[in-house]
Amino acid sequence: MKMFNRTPLLAVFVAALLGGMGTAQAQRVYLAVDRSSGEMTALSSSEVEIDGYTILSPSGKLLVENWNSLSSQGAPDWTEANPRAEQLSELNLEGSGLLSIAAPVSLGAVYNGAGLLPADEDIEFQFTTPEGDIRIGSVQYVG
C-alpha cells in the first residue's frame, strides 16, 4: 500500500491516538475524516490484516469522483465494488493488505460534509479480515 504524507490535522490525531494507548488496549482500526479538506485516511493502532473495507454515508456525503481507492493507487488484487455517494467498498479476492499507524492509507478527499453539525455527521467504517469476520472501525473526525 502507498504511504500517505500526513497532514497537520492527521498528525494531531495520530499523536492523540498514540498518547491514549495503554498496553492493554486492543488493536483498533480507524478512519480519520478531515472536516475541512474532506480527506479520509485509514490506519490502525497496530498492524492489522484486512481483505476488504466499506465506508458508508446514509445521507450520501461521499464524493465518488474523489475516491483514491487502493486499486487506483496500484495496489495489486484490490477491486472497487459498485461505488456510490452512500457507499464506497473495495475488496481483495486474492489476498489481503496491512494497515498500521506507521503507514496510514489516504483514500482521497471523499467527504462532502463541510458545514455539517457534528450530530449530522454519518460516516461509518467497516472492514473484513482474511478469516471472514466483518468488524466495525472507529470514525474519528478532525478539523
JSON list of C-alpha atoms in Angstrom, two decimals:
[
{"chain": "A", "resi": 1, "resn": "MET", "atom": "CA", "xyz": [0.00, 0.00, 0.00]},
{"chain": "A", "resi": 2, "resn": "LYS", "atom": "CA", "xyz": [1.03, 3.57, -0.61]},
{"chain": "A", "resi": 3, "resn": "MET", "atom": "CA", "xyz": [2.49, 5.64, 2.24]},
{"chain": "A", "resi": 4, "resn": "PHE", "atom": "CA", "xyz": [0.47, 8.77, 2.98]},
{"chain": "A", "resi": 5, "resn": "ASN", "atom": "CA", "xyz": [2.08, 12.13, 3.60]},
{"chain": "A", "resi": 6, "resn": "ARG", "atom": "CA", "xyz": [0.37, 13.17, 6.84]},
{"chain": "A", "resi": 7, "resn": "THR", "atom": "CA", "xyz": [-1.46, 16.46, 7.03]},
{"chain": "A", "resi": 8, "resn": "PRO", "atom": "CA", "xyz": [-1.03, 18.52, 10.21]},
{"chain": "A", "resi": 9, "resn": "LEU", "atom": "CA", "xyz": [-4.53, 17.60, 11.42]},
{"chain": "A", "resi": 10, "resn": "LEU", "atom": "CA", "xyz": [-3.89, 13.91, 10.84]},
{"chain": "A", "resi": 11, "resn": "ALA", "atom": "CA", "xyz": [-0.62, 14.22, 12.74]},
{"chain": "A", "resi": 12, "resn": "VAL", "atom": "CA", "xyz": [-2.55, 15.63, 15.71]},
{"chain": "A", "resi": 13, "resn": "PHE", "atom": "CA", "xyz": [-4.97, 12.69, 15.53]},
{"chain": "A", "resi": 14, "resn": "VAL", "atom": "CA", "xyz": [-2.12, 10.17, 15.37]},
{"chain": "A", "resi": 15, "resn": "ALA", "atom": "CA", "xyz": [-0.40, 11.80, 18.36]},
{"chain": "A", "resi": 16, "resn": "ALA", "atom": "CA", "xyz": [-3.64, 11.64, 20.35]},
{"chain": "A", "resi": 17, "resn": "LEU", "atom": "CA", "xyz": [-4.12, 8.01, 19.35]},
{"chain": "A", "resi": 18, "resn": "LEU", "atom": "CA", "xyz": [-0.62, 7.07, 20.44]},
{"chain": "A", "resi": 19, "resn": "GLY", "atom": "CA", "xyz": [-0.84, 9.10, 23.62]},
{"chain": "A", "resi": 20, "resn": "GLY", "atom": "CA", "xyz": [-4.07, 7.42, 24.68]},
{"chain": "A", "resi": 21, "resn": "MET", "atom": "CA", "xyz": [-2.96, 3.84, 24.11]},
{"chain": "A", "resi": 22, "resn": "GLY", "atom": "CA", "xyz": [-2.20, 1.71, 27.12]},
{"chain": "A", "resi": 23, "resn": "THR", "atom": "CA", "xyz": [-0.56, -1.68, 26.92]},
{"chain": "A", "resi": 24, "resn": "ALA", "atom": "CA", "xyz": [-3.89, -3.43, 27.50]},
{"chain": "A", "resi": 25, "resn": "GLN", "atom": "CA", "xyz": [-5.72, -1.59, 24.70]},
{"chain": "A", "resi": 26, "resn": "ALA", "atom": "CA", "xyz": [-6.84, -3.85, 21.85]},
{"chain": "A", "resi": 27, "resn": "GLN", "atom": "CA", "xyz": [-5.84, -3.06, 18.30]},
{"chain": "A", "resi": 28, "resn": "ARG", "atom": "CA", "xyz": [-8.20, -0.62, 16.65]},
{"chain": "A", "resi": 29, "resn": "VAL", "atom": "CA", "xyz": [-8.82, 0.27, 13.03]},
{"chain": "A", "resi": 30, "resn": "TYR", "atom": "CA", "xyz": [-9.69, 3.92, 12.38]},
{"chain": "A", "resi": 31, "resn": "LEU", "atom": "CA", "xyz": [-10.96, 6.09, 9.58]},
{"chain": "A", "resi": 32, "resn": "ALA", "atom": "CA", "xyz": [-9.77, 9.67, 10.11]},
{"chain": "A", "resi": 33, "resn": "VAL", "atom": "CA", "xyz": [-12.06, 12.19, 8.41]},
{"chain": "A", "resi": 34, "resn": "ASP", "atom": "CA", "xyz": [-10.80, 15.75, 7.95]},
{"chain": "A", "resi": 35, "resn": "ARG", "atom": "CA", "xyz": [-13.86, 18.01, 8.06]},
{"chain": "A", "resi": 36, "resn": "SER", "atom": "CA", "xyz": [-12.17, 20.92, 6.30]},
{"chain": "A", "resi": 37, "resn": "SER", "atom": "CA", "xyz": [-10.44, 19.11, 3.40]},
{"chain": "A", "resi": 38, "resn": "GLY", "atom": "CA", "xyz": [-12.70, 16.07, 3.12]},
{"chain": "A", "resi": 39, "resn": "GLU", "atom": "CA", "xyz": [-9.63, 13.80, 3.25]},
{"chain": "A", "resi": 40, "resn": "MET", "atom": "CA", "xyz": [-10.20, 10.28, 4.60]},
{"chain": "A", "resi": 41, "resn": "THR", "atom": "CA", "xyz": [-7.33, 8.17, 5.88]},
{"chain": "A", "resi": 42, "resn": "ALA", "atom": "CA", "xyz": [-7.42, 4.57, 7.13]},
{"chain": "A", "resi": 43, "resn": "LEU", "atom": "CA", "xyz": [-4.98, 3.48, 9.82]},
{"chain": "A", "resi": 44, "resn": "SER", "atom": "CA", "xyz": [-4.67, 1.09, 12.73]},
{"chain": "A", "resi": 45, "resn": "SER", "atom": "CA", "xyz": [-3.21, 1.32, 16.24]},
{"chain": "A", "resi": 46, "resn": "SER", "atom": "CA", "xyz": [-1.18, -1.80, 15.43]},
{"chain": "A", "resi": 47, "resn": "GLU", "atom": "CA", "xyz": [-0.54, -3.83, 12.31]},
{"chain": "A", "resi": 48, "resn": "VAL", "atom": "CA", "xyz": [-3.80, -5.46, 11.17]},
{"chain": "A", "resi": 49, "resn": "GLU", "atom": "CA", "xyz": [-4.56, -7.52, 8.08]},
{"chain": "A", "resi": 50, "resn": "ILE", "atom": "CA", "xyz": [-7.69, -6.67, 6.07]},
{"chain": "A", "resi": 51, "resn": "ASP", "atom": "CA", "xyz": [-9.13, -8.02, 2.84]},
{"chain": "A", "resi": 52, "resn": "GLY", "atom": "CA", "xyz": [-11.94, -5.51, 2.37]},
{"chain": "A", "resi": 53, "resn": "TYR", "atom": "CA", "xyz": [-13.46, -2.29, 3.65]},
{"chain": "A", "resi": 54, "resn": "THR", "atom": "CA", "xyz": [-16.64, -0.26, 3.29]},
{"chain": "A", "resi": 55, "resn": "ILE", "atom": "CA", "xyz": [-17.25, 3.42, 4.01]},
{"chain": "A", "resi": 56, "resn": "LEU", "atom": "CA", "xyz": [-20.92, 4.27, 4.46]},
{"chain": "A", "resi": 57, "resn": "SER", "atom": "CA", "xyz": [-22.82, 7.57, 4.44]},
{"chain": "A", "resi": 58, "resn": "PRO", "atom": "CA", "xyz": [-26.59, 7.02, 4.59]},
{"chain": "A", "resi": 59, "resn": "SER", "atom": "CA", "xyz": [-27.12, 10.70, 3.64]},
{"chain": "A", "resi": 60, "resn": "GLY", "atom": "CA", "xyz": [-24.93, 10.41, 0.51]},
{"chain": "A", "resi": 61, "resn": "LYS", "atom": "CA", "xyz": [-21.98, 12.60, 1.61]},
{"chain": "A", "resi": 62, "resn": "LEU", "atom": "CA", "xyz": [-19.30, 10.63, -0.30]},
{"chain": "A", "resi": 63, "resn": "LEU", "atom": "CA", "xyz": [-17.70, 12.07, -3.45]},
{"chain": "A", "resi": 64, "resn": "VAL", "atom": "CA", "xyz": [-17.08, 9.03, -5.62]},
{"chain": "A", "resi": 65, "resn": "GLU", "atom": "CA", "xyz": [-15.08, 11.05, -8.17]},
{"chain": "A", "resi": 66, "resn": "ASN", "atom": "CA", "xyz": [-12.52, 11.96, -5.45]},
{"chain": "A", "resi": 67, "resn": "TRP", "atom": "CA", "xyz": [-12.07, 8.41, -4.15]},
{"chain": "A", "resi": 68, "resn": "ASN", "atom": "CA", "xyz": [-8.43, 7.32, -4.23]},
{"chain": "A", "resi": 69, "resn": "SER", "atom": "CA", "xyz": [-9.10, 3.59, -3.90]},
{"chain": "A", "resi": 70, "resn": "LEU", "atom": "CA", "xyz": [-6.33, 1.08, -3.27]},
{"chain": "A", "resi": 71, "resn": "SER", "atom": "CA", "xyz": [-6.98, -0.22, -6.78]},
{"chain": "A", "resi": 72, "resn": "SER", "atom": "CA", "xyz": [-6.44, 3.25, -8.27]},
{"chain": "A", "resi": 73, "resn": "GLN", "atom": "CA", "xyz": [-3.23, 3.56, -6.19]},
{"chain": "A", "resi": 74, "resn": "GLY", "atom": "CA", "xyz": [-1.89, 0.47, -7.94]},
{"chain": "A", "resi": 75, "resn": "ALA", "atom": "CA", "xyz": [-2.32, -1.99, -5.06]},
{"chain": "A", "resi": 76, "resn": "PRO", "atom": "CA", "xyz": [-2.48, -5.43, -6.68]},
{"chain": "A", "resi": 77, "resn": "ASP", "atom": "CA", "xyz": [-5.66, -7.53, -6.46]},
{"chain": "A", "resi": 78, "resn": "TRP", "atom": "CA", "xyz": [-7.85, -4.79, -4.90]},
{"chain": "A", "resi": 79, "resn": "THR", "atom": "CA", "xyz": [-11.19, -4.24, -6.67]},
{"chain": "A", "resi": 80, "resn": "GLU", "atom": "CA", "xyz": [-13.74, -1.44, -6.27]},
{"chain": "A", "resi": 81, "resn": "ALA", "atom": "CA", "xyz": [-17.28, -2.66, -5.64]},
{"chain": "A", "resi": 82, "resn": "ASN", "atom": "CA", "xyz": [-20.15, -0.52, -7.02]},
{"chain": "A", "resi": 83, "resn": "PRO", "atom": "CA", "xyz": [-19.10, 2.91, -5.64]},
{"chain": "A", "resi": 84, "resn": "ARG", "atom": "CA", "xyz": [-21.85, 5.46, -4.99]},
{"chain": "A", "resi": 85, "resn": "ALA", "atom": "CA", "xyz": [-22.45, 8.51, -2.77]},
{"chain": "A", "resi": 86, "resn": "GLU", "atom": "CA", "xyz": [-23.81, 6.30, 0.03]},
{"chain": "A", "resi": 87, "resn": "GLN", "atom": "CA", "xyz": [-21.13, 3.60, -0.07]},
{"chain": "A", "resi": 88, "resn": "LEU", "atom": "CA", "xyz": [-17.53, 3.04, -1.11]},
{"chain": "A", "resi": 89, "resn": "SER", "atom": "CA", "xyz": [-16.31, -0.56, -0.93]},
{"chain": "A", "resi": 90, "resn": "GLU", "atom": "CA", "xyz": [-13.22, -2.37, -2.01]},
{"chain": "A", "resi": 91, "resn": "LEU", "atom": "CA", "xyz": [-12.11, -5.97, -1.62]},
{"chain": "A", "resi": 92, "resn": "ASN", "atom": "CA", "xyz": [-9.13, -8.16, -2.30]},
{"chain": "A", "resi": 93, "resn": "LEU", "atom": "CA", "xyz": [-10.14, -11.55, -3.72]},
{"chain": "A", "resi": 94, "resn": "GLU", "atom": "CA", "xyz": [-6.57, -12.86, -3.89]},
{"chain": "A", "resi": 95, "resn": "GLY", "atom": "CA", "xyz": [-5.12, -11.90, -0.51]},
{"chain": "A", "resi": 96, "resn": "SER", "atom": "CA", "xyz": [-5.07, -9.07, 1.99]},
{"chain": "A", "resi": 97, "resn": "GLY", "atom": "CA", "xyz": [-3.30, -5.85, 2.93]},
{"chain": "A", "resi": 98, "resn": "LEU", "atom": "CA", "xyz": [-1.88, -4.37, 6.10]},
{"chain": "A", "resi": 99, "resn": "LEU", "atom": "CA", "xyz": [-2.95, -1.24, 7.94]},
{"chain": "A", "resi": 100, "resn": "SER", "atom": "CA", "xyz": [-0.80, 0.29, 10.65]},
{"chain": "A", "resi": 101, "resn": "ILE", "atom": "CA", "xyz": [-0.12, 3.55, 12.45]},
{"chain": "A", "resi": 102, "resn": "ALA", "atom": "CA", "xyz": [3.22, 3.74, 10.60]},
{"chain": "A", "resi": 103, "resn": "ALA", "atom": "CA", "xyz": [1.65, 3.53, 7.13]},
{"chain": "A", "resi": 104, "resn": "PRO", "atom": "CA", "xyz": [-1.75, 5.25, 7.02]},
{"chain": "A", "resi": 105, "resn": "VAL", "atom": "CA", "xyz": [-3.60, 4.95, 3.70]},
{"chain": "A", "resi": 106, "resn": "SER", "atom": "CA", "xyz": [-5.10, 8.04, 2.06]},
{"chain": "A", "resi": 107, "resn": "LEU", "atom": "CA", "xyz": [-8.43, 7.35, 0.38]},
{"chain": "A", "resi": 108, "resn": "GLY", "atom": "CA", "xyz": [-8.84, 10.84, -1.07]},
{"chain": "A", "resi": 109, "resn": "ALA", "atom": "CA", "xyz": [-10.95, 13.91, -0.32]},
{"chain": "A", "resi": 110, "resn": "VAL", "atom": "CA", "xyz": [-14.22, 12.00, -0.46]},
{"chain": "A", "resi": 111, "resn": "TYR", "atom": "CA", "xyz": [-16.11, 13.55, 2.47]},
{"chain": "A", "resi": 112, "resn": "ASN", "atom": "CA", "xyz": [-18.61, 16.19, 1.41]},
{"chain": "A", "resi": 113, "resn": "GLY", "atom": "CA", "xyz": [-19.74, 17.22, 4.86]},
{"chain": "A", "resi": 114, "resn": "ALA", "atom": "CA", "xyz": [-18.33, 20.74, 5.22]},
{"chain": "A", "resi": 115, "resn": "GLY", "atom": "CA", "xyz": [-20.65, 22.84, 7.32]},
{"chain": "A", "resi": 116, "resn": "LEU", "atom": "CA", "xyz": [-22.50, 19.90, 8.86]},
{"chain": "A", "resi": 117, "resn": "LEU", "atom": "CA", "xyz": [-23.18, 19.90, 12.56]},
{"chain": "A", "resi": 118, "resn": "PRO", "atom": "CA", "xyz": [-21.46, 17.03, 14.40]},
{"chain": "A", "resi": 119, "resn": "ALA", "atom": "CA", "xyz": [-24.88, 15.48, 15.08]},
{"chain": "A", "resi": 120, "resn": "ASP", "atom": "CA", "xyz": [-25.42, 15.22, 11.29]},
{"chain": "A", "resi": 121, "resn": "GLU", "atom": "CA", "xyz": [-22.10, 13.50, 10.51]},
{"chain": "A", "resi": 122, "resn": "ASP", "atom": "CA", "xyz": [-22.97, 9.96, 9.47]},
{"chain": "A", "resi": 123, "resn": "ILE", "atom": "CA", "xyz": [-19.80, 8.26, 8.20]},
{"chain": "A", "resi": 124, "resn": "GLU", "atom": "CA", "xyz": [-19.46, 4.59, 9.16]},
{"chain": "A", "resi": 125, "resn": "PHE", "atom": "CA", "xyz": [-16.44, 2.34, 8.54]},
{"chain": "A", "resi": 126, "resn": "GLN", "atom": "CA", "xyz": [-16.36, -1.45, 8.32]},
{"chain": "A", "resi": 127, "resn": "PHE", "atom": "CA", "xyz": [-13.59, -3.84, 7.36]},
{"chain": "A", "resi": 128, "resn": "THR", "atom": "CA", "xyz": [-13.25, -7.56, 6.83]},
{"chain": "A", "resi": 129, "resn": "THR", "atom": "CA", "xyz": [-10.48, -9.86, 7.98]},
{"chain": "A", "resi": 130, "resn": "PRO", "atom": "CA", "xyz": [-8.99, -12.74, 5.99]},
{"chain": "A", "resi": 131, "resn": "GLU", "atom": "CA", "xyz": [-10.92, -15.06, 8.33]},
{"chain": "A", "resi": 132, "resn": "GLY", "atom": "CA", "xyz": [-14.19, -13.58, 7.02]},
{"chain": "A", "resi": 133, "resn": "ASP", "atom": "CA", "xyz": [-15.06, -11.50, 10.09]},
{"chain": "A", "resi": 134, "resn": "ILE", "atom": "CA", "xyz": [-16.84, -8.19, 9.50]},
{"chain": "A", "resi": 135, "resn": "ARG", "atom": "CA", "xyz": [-15.65, -5.61, 12.03]},
{"chain": "A", "resi": 136, "resn": "ILE", "atom": "CA", "xyz": [-16.67, -2.05, 12.79]},
{"chain": "A", "resi": 137, "resn": "GLY", "atom": "CA", "xyz": [-13.89, 0.51, 12.58]},
{"chain": "A", "resi": 138, "resn": "SER", "atom": "CA", "xyz": [-13.87, 3.74, 14.54]},
{"chain": "A", "resi": 139, "resn": "VAL", "atom": "CA", "xyz": [-14.55, 7.01, 12.69]},
{"chain": "A", "resi": 140, "resn": "GLN", "atom": "CA", "xyz": [-12.59, 9.98, 14.06]},
{"chain": "A", "resi": 141, "resn": "TYR", "atom": "CA", "xyz": [-13.36, 13.47, 12.76]},
{"chain": "A", "resi": 142, "resn": "VAL", "atom": "CA", "xyz": [-10.57, 16.07, 12.80]},
{"chain": "A", "resi": 143, "resn": "GLY", "atom": "CA", "xyz": [-10.57, 19.75, 11.87]}
]
